[in-house]
């Protein structure tokens, strides 16, 4: 695996690590008339992110690369921005989730293209399955925002 691809996968991993906690923050702190729906949906999302985080780290290990594995490393490498520990209206929560999921989808798309160029079929196939999940999540969030 080329160094640039390993770095892109580690940035993606760091973003998943930060997003895992951030989705809990939103799950705990969301308020609004649709609290129950959004609160429960956020649980589905962080459970999904937990699985994806593990998959990406194990993929890096299988390819002989070192995955980032500490919160300190994740914060240093991530592009996903953390939030303060405070209440947020469901409207803002959905906009934040939409932004972060779009960011991760764009990264998965770029990683897929880079992996394809070096015949990294395991990475290509994983990114394709992640892309399908992000597109589904974005469809859900956009429908909830109407
Ligand atoms: Fe919970």
Coordinates of C-alpha atoms and ligand atoms in Angstrom, one line a residue:
X1 CA 0.0 0.0 0.0
X2 CA 1.3 3.4 -0.9
X3 CA 2.1 5.8 1.9
X4 CA -0.6 8.3 0.8
X5 CA -3.3 5.7 0.9
X6 CA -2.3 4.5 4.3
X7 CA -2.3 8.1 5.6
X8 CA -5.8 8.7 4.0
X9 CA -7.1 5.5 5.7
X10 CA -5.6 6.7 9.0
X11 CA -7.3 10.1 8.7
X12 CA -10.5 8.3 7.9
X13 CA -10.0 6.1 10.9
X14 CA -9.3 9.1 13.2
X15 CA -12.5 10.8 11.9
X16 CA -14.5 7.7 12.7
X17 CA -13.0 7.6 16.2
X18 CA -13.9 11.3 16.9
X19 CA -17.3 10.9 15.3
X20 CA -18.1 7.9 17.5
X21 CA -17.8 10.1 20.6
X22 CA -19.4 13.1 18.9
X23 CA -22.5 11.0 18.0
X24 CA -22.8 10.0 21.7
X25 CA -22.6 13.7 22.6
X26 CA -25.4 14.5 20.2
X27 CA -27.4 11.4 21.4
X28 CA -27.2 12.6 25.0
X29 CA -27.7 16.3 24.3
X30 CA -30.3 16.5 21.6
X31 CA -33.5 18.4 22.5
X32 CA -36.7 19.2 20.6
X33 CA -40.1 17.8 19.8
X34 CA -38.6 15.0 17.8
X35 CA -36.1 14.1 20.6
X36 CA -37.1 10.5 20.8
X37 CA -36.6 9.8 17.1
X38 CA -33.4 11.6 16.8
X39 CA -32.0 10.3 20.1
X40 CA -32.7 6.7 19.0
X41 CA -31.4 7.3 15.4
X42 CA -28.1 8.6 16.8
X43 CA -27.7 5.3 18.7
X44 CA -28.1 3.4 15.4
X45 CA -25.4 5.7 13.8
X46 CA -22.8 5.3 16.6
X47 CA -23.3 1.5 16.6
X48 CA -22.6 1.6 12.8
X49 CA -19.6 3.8 13.2
X50 CA -18.2 1.5 15.8
X51 CA -18.2 -1.4 13.4
X52 CA -16.7 0.7 10.6
X53 CA -13.9 1.9 12.9
X54 CA -12.9 -1.6 13.7
X55 CA -13.1 -2.7 10.1
X56 CA -10.8 0.1 8.9
X57 CA -8.2 -0.5 11.7
X58 CA -8.2 -4.3 11.0
X59 CA -7.8 -3.7 7.3
X60 CA -4.8 -1.5 7.9
X61 CA -3.3 -4.2 10.2
X62 CA -3.9 -6.9 7.5
X63 CA -2.1 -4.7 5.0
X64 CA 1.0 -4.4 7.2
X65 CA 0.1 -0.8 8.2
X66 CA -0.2 0.7 11.7
X67 CA -3.6 2.0 12.5
X68 CA -3.9 5.1 14.8
X69 CA -5.3 3.7 18.1
X70 CA -5.4 6.4 20.7
X71 CA -7.8 9.4 21.3
X72 CA -4.7 11.7 21.3
X73 CA -3.7 10.4 17.8
X74 CA -7.3 10.7 16.6
X75 CA -7.7 14.3 17.7
X76 CA -4.4 15.2 16.1
X77 CA -5.3 13.6 12.7
X78 CA -9.1 14.1 12.5
X79 CA -10.9 16.6 10.3
X80 CA -14.2 16.1 12.2
X81 CA -14.6 18.9 14.7
X82 CA -15.7 18.0 18.3
X83 CA -18.5 19.8 20.0
X84 CA -18.9 21.3 23.5
X85 CA -20.7 19.2 26.1
X86 CA -24.1 21.1 25.8
X87 CA -27.7 20.8 24.7
X88 CA -28.4 21.2 21.0
X89 CA -31.7 21.5 19.1
X90 CA -32.5 18.5 16.8
X91 CA -32.5 20.9 13.8
X92 CA -28.8 21.7 14.5
X93 CA -28.0 18.1 15.4
X94 CA -29.3 16.9 12.0
X95 CA -27.3 19.6 10.1
X96 CA -24.1 18.5 12.0
X97 CA -24.7 14.8 11.3
X98 CA -25.3 15.6 7.6
X99 CA -22.1 17.6 7.4
X100 CA -20.0 14.9 9.1
X101 CA -21.5 12.0 7.1
X102 CA -20.9 14.0 3.8
X103 CA -17.3 14.5 4.9
X104 CA -16.8 10.7 5.5
X105 CA -18.6 9.8 2.3
X106 CA -16.2 12.1 0.3
X107 CA -13.2 10.6 2.0
X108 CA -14.4 7.0 1.3
X109 CA -14.9 8.0 -2.3
X110 CA -11.4 9.4 -2.6
X111 CA -9.9 6.4 -0.8
X112 CA -11.8 4.1 -3.2
X113 CA -10.3 5.8 -6.3
X114 CA -6.8 5.8 -4.8
X115 CA -7.0 2.1 -3.9
X116 CA -8.4 1.2 -7.3
X117 CA -5.3 2.8 -8.9
X118 CA -3.1 0.4 -7.1
X119 CA -5.3 -2.7 -7.4
X120 CA -6.2 -2.7 -3.7
X121 CA -9.3 -4.7 -4.1
X122 CA -9.9 -5.2 -0.3
X123 CA -9.9 -1.5 0.3
X124 CA -12.0 -0.8 -2.8
X125 CA -14.7 -3.3 -1.8
X126 CA -14.8 -2.0 1.8
X127 CA -15.1 1.6 0.7
X128 CA -17.9 0.6 -1.7
X129 CA -19.9 -0.9 1.2
X130 CA -19.2 2.2 3.3
X131 CA -20.4 4.5 0.5
X132 CA -23.7 2.6 0.3
X133 CA -24.1 3.1 4.1
X134 CA -23.3 6.8 3.9
X135 CA -25.7 7.3 1.1
X136 CA -28.5 5.6 3.1
X137 CA -27.7 7.7 6.1
X138 CA -27.8 10.9 4.1
X139 CA -31.1 9.9 2.6
X140 CA -32.5 9.4 6.2
X141 CA -31.1 12.6 7.5
X142 CA -32.3 14.7 4.6
X143 CA -35.8 13.2 4.9
X144 CA -35.8 14.0 8.7
X145 CA -34.8 17.6 7.9
X146 CA -37.9 18.3 5.6
Ligands
LIG1 FE1 -28.1 5.8 25.0

